mmCIF file of C-alpha atoms and ligand atoms in Angstrom:
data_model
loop_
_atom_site.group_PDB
_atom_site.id
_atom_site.type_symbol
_atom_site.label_atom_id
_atom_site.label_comp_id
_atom_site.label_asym_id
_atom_site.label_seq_id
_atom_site.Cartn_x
_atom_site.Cartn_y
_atom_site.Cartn_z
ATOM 1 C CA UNK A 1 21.247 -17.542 -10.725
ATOM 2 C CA UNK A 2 19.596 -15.606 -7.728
ATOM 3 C CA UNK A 3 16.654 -14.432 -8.712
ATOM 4 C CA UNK A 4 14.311 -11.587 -6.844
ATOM 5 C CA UNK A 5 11.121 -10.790 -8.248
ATOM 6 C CA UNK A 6 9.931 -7.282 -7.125
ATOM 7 C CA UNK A 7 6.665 -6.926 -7.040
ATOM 8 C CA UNK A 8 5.265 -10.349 -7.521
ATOM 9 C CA UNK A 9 1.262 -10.239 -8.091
ATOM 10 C CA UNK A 10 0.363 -12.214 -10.605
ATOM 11 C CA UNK A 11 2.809 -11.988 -13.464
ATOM 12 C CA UNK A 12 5.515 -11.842 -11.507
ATOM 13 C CA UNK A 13 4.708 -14.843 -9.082
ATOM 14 C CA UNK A 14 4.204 -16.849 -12.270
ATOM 15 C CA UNK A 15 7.204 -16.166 -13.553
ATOM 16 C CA UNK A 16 9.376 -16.923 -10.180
ATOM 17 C CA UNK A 17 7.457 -20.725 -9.822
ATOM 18 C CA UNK A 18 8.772 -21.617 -13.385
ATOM 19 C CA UNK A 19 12.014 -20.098 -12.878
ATOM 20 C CA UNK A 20 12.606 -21.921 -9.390
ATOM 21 C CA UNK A 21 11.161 -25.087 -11.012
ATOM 22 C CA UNK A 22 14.096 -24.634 -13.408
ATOM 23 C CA UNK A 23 16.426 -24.807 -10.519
ATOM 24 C CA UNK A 24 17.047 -21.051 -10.079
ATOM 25 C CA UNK A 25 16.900 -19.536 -6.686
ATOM 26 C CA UNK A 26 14.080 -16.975 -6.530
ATOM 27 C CA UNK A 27 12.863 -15.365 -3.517
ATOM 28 C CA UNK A 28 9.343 -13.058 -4.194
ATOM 29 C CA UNK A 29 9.342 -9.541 -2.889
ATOM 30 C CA UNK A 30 4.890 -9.044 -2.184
ATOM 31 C CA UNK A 31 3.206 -6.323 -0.670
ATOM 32 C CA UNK A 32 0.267 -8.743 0.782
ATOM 33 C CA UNK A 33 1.432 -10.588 3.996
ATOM 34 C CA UNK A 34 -1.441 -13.062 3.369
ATOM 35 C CA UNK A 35 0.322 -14.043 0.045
ATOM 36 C CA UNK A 36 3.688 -14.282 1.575
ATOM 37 C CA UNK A 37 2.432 -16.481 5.109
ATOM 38 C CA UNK A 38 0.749 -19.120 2.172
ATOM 39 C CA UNK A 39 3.912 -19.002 -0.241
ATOM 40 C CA UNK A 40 6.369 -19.803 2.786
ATOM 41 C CA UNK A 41 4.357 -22.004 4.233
ATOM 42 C CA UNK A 42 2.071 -24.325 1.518
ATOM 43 C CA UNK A 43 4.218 -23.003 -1.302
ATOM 44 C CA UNK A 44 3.156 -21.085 -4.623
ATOM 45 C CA UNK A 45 0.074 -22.864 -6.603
ATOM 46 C CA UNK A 46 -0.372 -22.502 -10.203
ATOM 47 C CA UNK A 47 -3.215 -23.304 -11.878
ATOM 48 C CA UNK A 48 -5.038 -23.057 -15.646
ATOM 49 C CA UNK A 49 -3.799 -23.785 -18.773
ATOM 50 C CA UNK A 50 -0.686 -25.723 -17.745
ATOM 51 C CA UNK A 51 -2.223 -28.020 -15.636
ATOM 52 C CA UNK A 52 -1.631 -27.747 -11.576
ATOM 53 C CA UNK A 53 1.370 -27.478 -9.235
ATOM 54 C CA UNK A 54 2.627 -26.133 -6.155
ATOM 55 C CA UNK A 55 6.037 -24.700 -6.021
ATOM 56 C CA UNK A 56 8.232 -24.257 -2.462
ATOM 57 C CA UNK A 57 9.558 -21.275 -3.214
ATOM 58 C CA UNK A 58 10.680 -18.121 -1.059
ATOM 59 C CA UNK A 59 8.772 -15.048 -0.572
ATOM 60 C CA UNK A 60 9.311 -11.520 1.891
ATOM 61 C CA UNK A 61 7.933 -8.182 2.180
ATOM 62 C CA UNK A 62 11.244 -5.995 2.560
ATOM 63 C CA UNK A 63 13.581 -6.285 -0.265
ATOM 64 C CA UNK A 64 15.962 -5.008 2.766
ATOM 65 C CA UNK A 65 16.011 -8.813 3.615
ATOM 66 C CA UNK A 66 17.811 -9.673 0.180
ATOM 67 C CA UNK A 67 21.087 -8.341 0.180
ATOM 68 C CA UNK A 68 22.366 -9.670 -3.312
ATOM 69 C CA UNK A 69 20.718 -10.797 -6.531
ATOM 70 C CA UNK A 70 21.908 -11.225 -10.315
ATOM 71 C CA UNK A 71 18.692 -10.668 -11.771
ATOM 72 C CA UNK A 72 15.548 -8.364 -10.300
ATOM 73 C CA UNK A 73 12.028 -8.345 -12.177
ATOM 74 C CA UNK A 74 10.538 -5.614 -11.848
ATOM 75 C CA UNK A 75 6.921 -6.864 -12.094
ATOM 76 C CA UNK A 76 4.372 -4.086 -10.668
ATOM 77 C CA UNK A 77 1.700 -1.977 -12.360
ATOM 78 C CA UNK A 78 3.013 0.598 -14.129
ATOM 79 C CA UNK A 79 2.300 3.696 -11.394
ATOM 80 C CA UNK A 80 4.233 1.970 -8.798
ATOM 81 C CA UNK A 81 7.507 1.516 -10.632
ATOM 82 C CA UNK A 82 9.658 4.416 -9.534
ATOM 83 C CA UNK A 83 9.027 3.679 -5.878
ATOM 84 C CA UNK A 84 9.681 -0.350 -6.682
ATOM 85 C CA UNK A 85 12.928 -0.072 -8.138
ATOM 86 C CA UNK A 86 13.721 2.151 -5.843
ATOM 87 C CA UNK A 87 13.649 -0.095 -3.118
ATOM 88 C CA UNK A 88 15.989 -2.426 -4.991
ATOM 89 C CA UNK A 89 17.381 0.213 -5.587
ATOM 90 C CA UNK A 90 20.906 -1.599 -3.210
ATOM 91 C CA UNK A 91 20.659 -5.118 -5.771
ATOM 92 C CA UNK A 92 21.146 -3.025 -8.800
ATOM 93 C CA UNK A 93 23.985 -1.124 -7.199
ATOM 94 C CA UNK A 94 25.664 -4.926 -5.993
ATOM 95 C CA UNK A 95 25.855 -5.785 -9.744
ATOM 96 C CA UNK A 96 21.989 -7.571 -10.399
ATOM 97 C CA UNK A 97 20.404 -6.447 -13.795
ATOM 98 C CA UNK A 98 16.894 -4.803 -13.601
ATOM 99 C CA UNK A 99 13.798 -6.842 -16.299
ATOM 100 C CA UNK A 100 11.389 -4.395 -16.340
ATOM 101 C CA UNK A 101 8.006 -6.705 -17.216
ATOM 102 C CA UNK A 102 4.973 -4.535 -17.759
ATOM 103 C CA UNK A 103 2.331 -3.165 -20.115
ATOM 104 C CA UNK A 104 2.571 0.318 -21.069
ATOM 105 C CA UNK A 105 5.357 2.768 -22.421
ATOM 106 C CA UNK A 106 8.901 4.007 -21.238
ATOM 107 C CA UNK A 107 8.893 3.118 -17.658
ATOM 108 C CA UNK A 108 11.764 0.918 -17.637
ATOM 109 C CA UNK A 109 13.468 4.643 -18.948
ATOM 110 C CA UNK A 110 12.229 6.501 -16.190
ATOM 111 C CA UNK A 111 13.511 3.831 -13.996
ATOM 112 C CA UNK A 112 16.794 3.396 -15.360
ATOM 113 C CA UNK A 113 17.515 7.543 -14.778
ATOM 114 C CA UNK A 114 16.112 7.214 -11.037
ATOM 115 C CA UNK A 115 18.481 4.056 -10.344
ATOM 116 C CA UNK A 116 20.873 6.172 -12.368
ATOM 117 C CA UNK A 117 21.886 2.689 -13.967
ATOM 118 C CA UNK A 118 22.239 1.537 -17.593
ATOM 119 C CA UNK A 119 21.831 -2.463 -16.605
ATOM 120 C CA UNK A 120 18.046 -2.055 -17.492
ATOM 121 C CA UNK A 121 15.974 -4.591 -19.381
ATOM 122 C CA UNK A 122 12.508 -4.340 -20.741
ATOM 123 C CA UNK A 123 9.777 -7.295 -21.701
ATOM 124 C CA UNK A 124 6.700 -7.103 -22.862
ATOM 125 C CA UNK A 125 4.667 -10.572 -22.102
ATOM 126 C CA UNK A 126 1.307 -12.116 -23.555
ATOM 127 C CA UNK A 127 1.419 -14.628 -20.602
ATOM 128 C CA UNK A 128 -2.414 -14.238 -19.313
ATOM 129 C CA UNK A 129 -2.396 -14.408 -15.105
ATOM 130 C CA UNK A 130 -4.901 -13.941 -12.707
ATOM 131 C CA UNK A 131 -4.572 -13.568 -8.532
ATOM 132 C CA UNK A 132 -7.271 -16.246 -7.424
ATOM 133 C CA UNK A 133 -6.270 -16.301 -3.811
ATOM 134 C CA UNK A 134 -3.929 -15.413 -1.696
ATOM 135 C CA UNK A 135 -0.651 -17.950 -2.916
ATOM 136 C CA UNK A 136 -2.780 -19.033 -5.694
ATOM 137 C CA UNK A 137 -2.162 -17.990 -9.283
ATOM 138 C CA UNK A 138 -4.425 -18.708 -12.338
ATOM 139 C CA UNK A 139 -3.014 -19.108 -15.845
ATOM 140 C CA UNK A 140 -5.673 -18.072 -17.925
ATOM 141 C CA UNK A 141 -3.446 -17.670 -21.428
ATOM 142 C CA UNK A 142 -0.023 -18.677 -22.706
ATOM 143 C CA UNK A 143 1.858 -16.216 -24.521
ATOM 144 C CA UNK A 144 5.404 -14.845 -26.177
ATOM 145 C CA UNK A 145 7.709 -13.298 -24.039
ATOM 146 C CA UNK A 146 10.025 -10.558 -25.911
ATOM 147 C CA UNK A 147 12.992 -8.988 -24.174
ATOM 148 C CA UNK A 148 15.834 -6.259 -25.035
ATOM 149 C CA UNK A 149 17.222 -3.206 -23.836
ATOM 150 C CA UNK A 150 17.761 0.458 -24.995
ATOM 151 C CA UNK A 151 21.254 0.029 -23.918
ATOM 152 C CA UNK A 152 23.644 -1.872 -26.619
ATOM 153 C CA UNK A 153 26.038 -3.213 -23.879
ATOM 154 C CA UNK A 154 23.063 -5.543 -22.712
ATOM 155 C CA UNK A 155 22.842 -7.645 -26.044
ATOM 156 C CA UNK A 156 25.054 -10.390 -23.649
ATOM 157 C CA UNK A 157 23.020 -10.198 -21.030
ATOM 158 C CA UNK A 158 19.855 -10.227 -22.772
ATOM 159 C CA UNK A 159 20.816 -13.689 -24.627
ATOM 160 C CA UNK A 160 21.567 -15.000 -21.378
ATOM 161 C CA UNK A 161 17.774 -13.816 -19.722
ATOM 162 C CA UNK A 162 16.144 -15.373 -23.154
ATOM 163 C CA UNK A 163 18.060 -18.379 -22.380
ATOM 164 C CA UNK A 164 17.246 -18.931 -18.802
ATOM 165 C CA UNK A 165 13.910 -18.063 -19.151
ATOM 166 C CA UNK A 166 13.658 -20.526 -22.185
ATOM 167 C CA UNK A 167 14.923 -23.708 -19.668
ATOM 168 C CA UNK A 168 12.090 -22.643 -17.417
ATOM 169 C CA UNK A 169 9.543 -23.291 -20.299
ATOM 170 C CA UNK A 170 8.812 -19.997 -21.764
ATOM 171 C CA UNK A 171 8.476 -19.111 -25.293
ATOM 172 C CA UNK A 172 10.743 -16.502 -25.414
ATOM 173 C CA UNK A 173 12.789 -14.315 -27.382
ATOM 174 C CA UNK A 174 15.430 -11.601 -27.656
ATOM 175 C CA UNK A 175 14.209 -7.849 -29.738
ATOM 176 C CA UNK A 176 16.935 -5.565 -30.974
ATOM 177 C CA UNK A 177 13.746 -3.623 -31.073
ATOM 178 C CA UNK A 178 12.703 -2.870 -27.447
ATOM 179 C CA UNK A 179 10.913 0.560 -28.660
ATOM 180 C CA UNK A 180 9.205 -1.611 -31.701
ATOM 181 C CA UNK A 181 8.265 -4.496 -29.755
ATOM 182 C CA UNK A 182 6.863 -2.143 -26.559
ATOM 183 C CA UNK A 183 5.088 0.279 -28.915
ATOM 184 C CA UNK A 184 3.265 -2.618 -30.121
ATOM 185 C CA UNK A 185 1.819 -4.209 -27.541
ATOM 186 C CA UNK A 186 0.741 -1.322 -26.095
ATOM 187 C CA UNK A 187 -1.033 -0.433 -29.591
ATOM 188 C CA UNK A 188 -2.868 -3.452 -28.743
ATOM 189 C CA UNK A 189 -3.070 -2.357 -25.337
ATOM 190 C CA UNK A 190 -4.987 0.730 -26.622
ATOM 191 C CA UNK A 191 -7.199 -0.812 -28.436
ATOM 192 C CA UNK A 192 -8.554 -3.897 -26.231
ATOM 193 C CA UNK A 193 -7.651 -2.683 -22.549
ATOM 194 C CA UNK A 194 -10.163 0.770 -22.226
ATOM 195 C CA UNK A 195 -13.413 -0.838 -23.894
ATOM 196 C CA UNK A 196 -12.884 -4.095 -21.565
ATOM 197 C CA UNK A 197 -12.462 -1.911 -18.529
ATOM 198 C CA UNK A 198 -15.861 0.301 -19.740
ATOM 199 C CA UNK A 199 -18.210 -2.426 -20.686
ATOM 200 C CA UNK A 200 -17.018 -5.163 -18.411
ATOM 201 C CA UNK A 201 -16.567 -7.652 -21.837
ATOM 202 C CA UNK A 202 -13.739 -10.224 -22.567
ATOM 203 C CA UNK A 203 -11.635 -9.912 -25.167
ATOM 204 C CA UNK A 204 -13.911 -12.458 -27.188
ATOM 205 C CA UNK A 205 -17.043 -10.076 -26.887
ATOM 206 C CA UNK A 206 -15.532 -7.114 -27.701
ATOM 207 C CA UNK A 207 -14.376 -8.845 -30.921
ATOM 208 C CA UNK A 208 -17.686 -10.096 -31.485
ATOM 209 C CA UNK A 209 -19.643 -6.906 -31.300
ATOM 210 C CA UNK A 210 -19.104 -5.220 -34.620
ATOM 211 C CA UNK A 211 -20.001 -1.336 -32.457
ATOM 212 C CA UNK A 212 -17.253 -2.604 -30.333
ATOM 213 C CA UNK A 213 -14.390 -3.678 -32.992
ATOM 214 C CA UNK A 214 -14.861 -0.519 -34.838
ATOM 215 C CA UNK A 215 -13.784 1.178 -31.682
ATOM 216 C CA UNK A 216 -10.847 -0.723 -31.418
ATOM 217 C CA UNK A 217 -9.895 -0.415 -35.122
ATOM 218 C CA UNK A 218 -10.661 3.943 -34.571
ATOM 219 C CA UNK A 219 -8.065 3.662 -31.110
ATOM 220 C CA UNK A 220 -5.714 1.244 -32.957
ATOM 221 C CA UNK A 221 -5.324 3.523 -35.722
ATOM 222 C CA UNK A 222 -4.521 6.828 -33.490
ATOM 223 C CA UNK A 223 -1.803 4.674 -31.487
ATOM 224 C CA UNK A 224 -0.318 3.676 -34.983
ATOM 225 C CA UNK A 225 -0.185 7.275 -36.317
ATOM 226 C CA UNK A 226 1.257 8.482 -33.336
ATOM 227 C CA UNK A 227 4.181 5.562 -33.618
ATOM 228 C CA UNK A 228 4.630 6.037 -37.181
ATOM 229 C CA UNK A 229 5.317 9.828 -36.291
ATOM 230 C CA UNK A 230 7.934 9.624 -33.684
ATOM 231 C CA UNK A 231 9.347 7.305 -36.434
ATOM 232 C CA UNK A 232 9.298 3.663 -33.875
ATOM 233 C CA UNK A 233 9.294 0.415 -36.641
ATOM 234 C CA UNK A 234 6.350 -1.632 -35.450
ATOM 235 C CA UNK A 235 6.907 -5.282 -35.303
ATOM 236 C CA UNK A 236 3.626 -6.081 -37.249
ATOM 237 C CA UNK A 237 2.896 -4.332 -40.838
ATOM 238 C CA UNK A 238 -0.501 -3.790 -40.100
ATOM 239 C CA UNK A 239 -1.364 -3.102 -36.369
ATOM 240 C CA UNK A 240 -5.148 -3.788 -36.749
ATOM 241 C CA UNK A 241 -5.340 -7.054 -38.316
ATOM 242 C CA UNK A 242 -2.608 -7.860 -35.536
ATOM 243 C CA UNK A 243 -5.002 -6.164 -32.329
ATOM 244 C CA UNK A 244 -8.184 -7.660 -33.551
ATOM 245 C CA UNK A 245 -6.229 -10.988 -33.778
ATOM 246 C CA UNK A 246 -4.803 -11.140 -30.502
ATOM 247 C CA UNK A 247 -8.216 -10.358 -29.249
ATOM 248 C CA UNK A 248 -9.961 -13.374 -30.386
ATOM 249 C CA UNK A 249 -6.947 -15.501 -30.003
ATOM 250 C CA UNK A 250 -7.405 -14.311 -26.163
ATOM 251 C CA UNK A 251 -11.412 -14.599 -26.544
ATOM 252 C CA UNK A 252 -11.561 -15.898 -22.544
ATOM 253 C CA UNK A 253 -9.592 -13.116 -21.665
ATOM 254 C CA UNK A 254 -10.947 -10.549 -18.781
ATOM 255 C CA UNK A 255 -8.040 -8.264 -20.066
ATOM 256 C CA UNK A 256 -5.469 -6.759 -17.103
ATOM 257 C CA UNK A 257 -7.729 -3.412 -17.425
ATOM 258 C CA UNK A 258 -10.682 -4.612 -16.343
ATOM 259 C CA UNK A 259 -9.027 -6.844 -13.612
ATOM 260 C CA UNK A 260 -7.739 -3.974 -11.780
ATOM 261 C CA UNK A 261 -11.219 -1.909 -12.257
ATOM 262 C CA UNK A 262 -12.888 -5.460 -10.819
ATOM 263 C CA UNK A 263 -10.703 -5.279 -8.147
ATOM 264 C CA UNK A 264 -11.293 -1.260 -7.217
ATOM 265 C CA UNK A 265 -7.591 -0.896 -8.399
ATOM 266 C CA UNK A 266 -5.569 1.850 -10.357
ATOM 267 C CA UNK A 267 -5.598 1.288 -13.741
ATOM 268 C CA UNK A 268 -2.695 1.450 -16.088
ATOM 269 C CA UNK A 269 -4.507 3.932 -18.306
ATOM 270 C CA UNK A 270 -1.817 6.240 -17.682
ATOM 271 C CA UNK A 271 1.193 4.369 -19.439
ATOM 272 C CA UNK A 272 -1.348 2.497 -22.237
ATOM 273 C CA UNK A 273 -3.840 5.426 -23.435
ATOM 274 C CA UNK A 274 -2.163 8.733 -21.430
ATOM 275 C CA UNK A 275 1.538 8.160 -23.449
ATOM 276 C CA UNK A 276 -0.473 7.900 -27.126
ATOM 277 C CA UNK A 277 -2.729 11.234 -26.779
ATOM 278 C CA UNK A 278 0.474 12.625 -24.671
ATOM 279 C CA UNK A 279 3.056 11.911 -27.706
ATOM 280 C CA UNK A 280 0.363 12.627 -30.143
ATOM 281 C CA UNK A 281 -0.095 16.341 -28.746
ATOM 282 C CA UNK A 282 3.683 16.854 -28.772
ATOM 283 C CA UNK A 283 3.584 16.329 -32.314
ATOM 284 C CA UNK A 284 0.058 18.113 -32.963
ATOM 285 C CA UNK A 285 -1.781 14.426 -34.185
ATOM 286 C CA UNK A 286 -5.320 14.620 -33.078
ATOM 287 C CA UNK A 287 -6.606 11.736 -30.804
ATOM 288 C CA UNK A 288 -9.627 12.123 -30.179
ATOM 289 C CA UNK A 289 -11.417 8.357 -29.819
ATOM 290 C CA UNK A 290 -7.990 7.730 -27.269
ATOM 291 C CA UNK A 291 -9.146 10.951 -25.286
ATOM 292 C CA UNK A 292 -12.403 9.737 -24.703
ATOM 293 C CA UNK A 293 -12.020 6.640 -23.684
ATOM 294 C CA UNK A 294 -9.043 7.731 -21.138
ATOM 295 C CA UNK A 295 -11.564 10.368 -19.684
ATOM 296 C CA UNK A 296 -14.101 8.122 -19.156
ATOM 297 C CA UNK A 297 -11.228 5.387 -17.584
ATOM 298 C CA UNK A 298 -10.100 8.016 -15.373
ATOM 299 C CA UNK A 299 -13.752 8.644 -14.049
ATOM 300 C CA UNK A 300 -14.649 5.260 -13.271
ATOM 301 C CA UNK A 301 -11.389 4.773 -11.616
ATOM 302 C CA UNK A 302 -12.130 7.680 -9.358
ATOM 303 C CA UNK A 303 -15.592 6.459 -9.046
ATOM 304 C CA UNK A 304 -14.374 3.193 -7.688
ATOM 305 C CA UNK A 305 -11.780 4.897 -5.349
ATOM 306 C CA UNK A 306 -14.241 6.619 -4.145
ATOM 307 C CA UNK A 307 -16.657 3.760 -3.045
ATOM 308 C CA UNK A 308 -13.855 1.744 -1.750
ATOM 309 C CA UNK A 309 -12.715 4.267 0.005
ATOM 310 C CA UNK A 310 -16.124 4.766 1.746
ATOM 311 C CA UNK A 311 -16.145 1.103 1.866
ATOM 312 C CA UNK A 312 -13.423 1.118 4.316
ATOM 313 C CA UNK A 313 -14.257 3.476 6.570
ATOM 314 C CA UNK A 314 -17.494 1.955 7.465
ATOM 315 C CA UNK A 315 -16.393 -0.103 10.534
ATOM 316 C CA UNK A 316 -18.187 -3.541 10.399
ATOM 317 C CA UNK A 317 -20.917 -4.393 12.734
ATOM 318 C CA UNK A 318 -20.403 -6.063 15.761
ATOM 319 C CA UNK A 319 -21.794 -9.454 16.251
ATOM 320 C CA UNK A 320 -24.197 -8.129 18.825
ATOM 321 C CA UNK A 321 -25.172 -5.545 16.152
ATOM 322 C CA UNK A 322 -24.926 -8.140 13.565
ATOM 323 C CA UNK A 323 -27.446 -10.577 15.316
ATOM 324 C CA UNK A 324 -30.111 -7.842 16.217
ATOM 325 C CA UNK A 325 -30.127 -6.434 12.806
ATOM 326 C CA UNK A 326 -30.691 -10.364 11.445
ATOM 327 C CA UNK A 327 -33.320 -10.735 13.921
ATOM 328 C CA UNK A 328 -35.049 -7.718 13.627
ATOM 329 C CA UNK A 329 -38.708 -8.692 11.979
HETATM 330 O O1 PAF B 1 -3.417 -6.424 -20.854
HETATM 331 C C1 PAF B 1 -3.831 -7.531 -21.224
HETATM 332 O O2 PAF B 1 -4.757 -8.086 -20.662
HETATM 333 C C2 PAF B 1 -3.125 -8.241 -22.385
HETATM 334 O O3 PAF B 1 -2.002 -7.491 -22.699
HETATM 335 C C3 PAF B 1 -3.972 -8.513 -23.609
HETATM 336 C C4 PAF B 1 -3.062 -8.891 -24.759
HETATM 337 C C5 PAF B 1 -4.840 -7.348 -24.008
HETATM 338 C C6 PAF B 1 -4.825 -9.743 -23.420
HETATM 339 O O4 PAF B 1 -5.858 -9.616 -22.499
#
């Protein structure tokens, strides 16, 4: 199958090595021309938890360069999906299927009504990934893999994803509960993602702090009222037990959250937090521990936009400069 993964930080660069090792052919679509020079020419390493490798494997910058595909993954943050699938916007018009893999809520809708297309896909992962360096991706936790669509016609389609994705070592497996299985996640999202990103904690702290826990319990239990309301069917029968369980069982975890505030990034606040107090106003369900936690997400974003912003635009010294300053008594 020809395989293009859009957007490939991380998550999706993980998920193109084990599909090429699996004999597919995958070309990576990356915004960072450092990352693509060291994948064309050293290949794509992968370290942590499954030992280490380095896969040849394809990557560009333009998806203008691919001119047919059978399969895209979608793979970005959450803010820049419109403008991503846009861009491959042509595959999914030459027949490819879109797999939306993200965190977060109904983006893979919003995409499927700009691409105007019904062959849309959605996956939620608990694959753990880290960026180390440029070609060089860190697996820091192993995870299930869920995929379905909001669009019946897919079921075929969707088998045959779970299937290839299975070959290329994944634990895997098909939902005929996208809305169930992304609600979910992002439950846990809500409760683990904001207090990382605030206190700067792993997974395994926050669990351990019983000040800490009870906040994710409070945010876990607005997420789950809001669901229950709009009437989605959960995948778990009791969404706390199942939060504060995936965050021990991901103790080492520096959750995605706080890797994007570490590195001066965007959060995904927006799709995680935003869509629970958003939904929970349209149905007048108080939210208040979600509110407060997204306002003070929002701030420290802005705060670190601000500095690296600032950061930027103060040119480096010369080495003149550089050496007189060092000398300087
Ligand atoms: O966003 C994340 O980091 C993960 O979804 C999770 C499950 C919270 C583990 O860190």
């Amino acid at each position: 199958m020809k395989i293009v993964v859009m957007g490939a930080g991380a998550i999706g660069s993980l998920y193109g090595a084990l599909l090429s090792k699996a004999g597919e052919d995958v070309m990576l679509l990356v915004g960072r021309p450092e990352h693509v020079n060291m994948i064309n020419t050293r290949g794509l390493t992968v370290k942590g938890v499954l030992g280490n490798h380095t896969f040849p494997l394809k990557a560009a910058i333009d998806p203008m360069d691919v001119d047919q595909a059978d399969l895209v993954l979608l793979t970005t943050k959450t803010h820049d999906s419109i403008e991503a699938a846009m861009r491959v916007g042509h595959l999914i018009d030459g027949g490819a299927y879109l797999l939306v893999i993200q965190n977060g809520i109904g983006t893979e809708k919003i995409v499927a009504e700009q691409l105007r297309s019904r062959r849309v896909l959605r996956a939620t992962t608990c694959m753990g990934a880290i960026m180390t360096s440029p070609g060089e991706v860190t697996i820091t936790g192993t995870g299930v893999t869920e995929i379905g669509s909001h669009y019946p016609e897919n079921e075929e389609i969707v088998k045959k994803v779970v299937g290839l994705l299975q070959r290329a070592g994944f634990d895997v497996r098909a939902s005929d509960n996208i809305e169930g299985v992304v609600w979910t996640k992002t439950i846990v999202n809500c409760g683990i993602n904001p207090i990382g990103a605030l206190t700067g904690l792993t997974n395994g702290e926050i669990y351990n702090d019983p000040l800490l826990r009870k906040l994710v319990i409070r945010l876990v239990e607005e997420a789950a009222e809001v669901a229950a309301a709009m009437g989605i069917e959960l995948t778990t029968p009791d969404p706390i037990r199942y939060a504060l369980g995936t965050a021990k069982a991901t103790s080492e975890n520096t959750n995605s959250m706080l890797q994007d505030i570490n590195a001066c990034k965007r959060t995904e606040i927006e799709a995680i937090t935003g869509e629970v107090i958003r939904n929970g106003k349209a149905l007048g369900i108080e939210t208040p521990f979600s509110e407060a936690v997204y306002a003070l997400v929002r701030g420290l974003e802005a705060r670190l936009l601000q500095l690296s912003e600032s950061c930027s635009e103060i040119a480096p010294l010369s080495a003149k400069e550089l050496h007189e300053s060092m000398t300087k008594s």
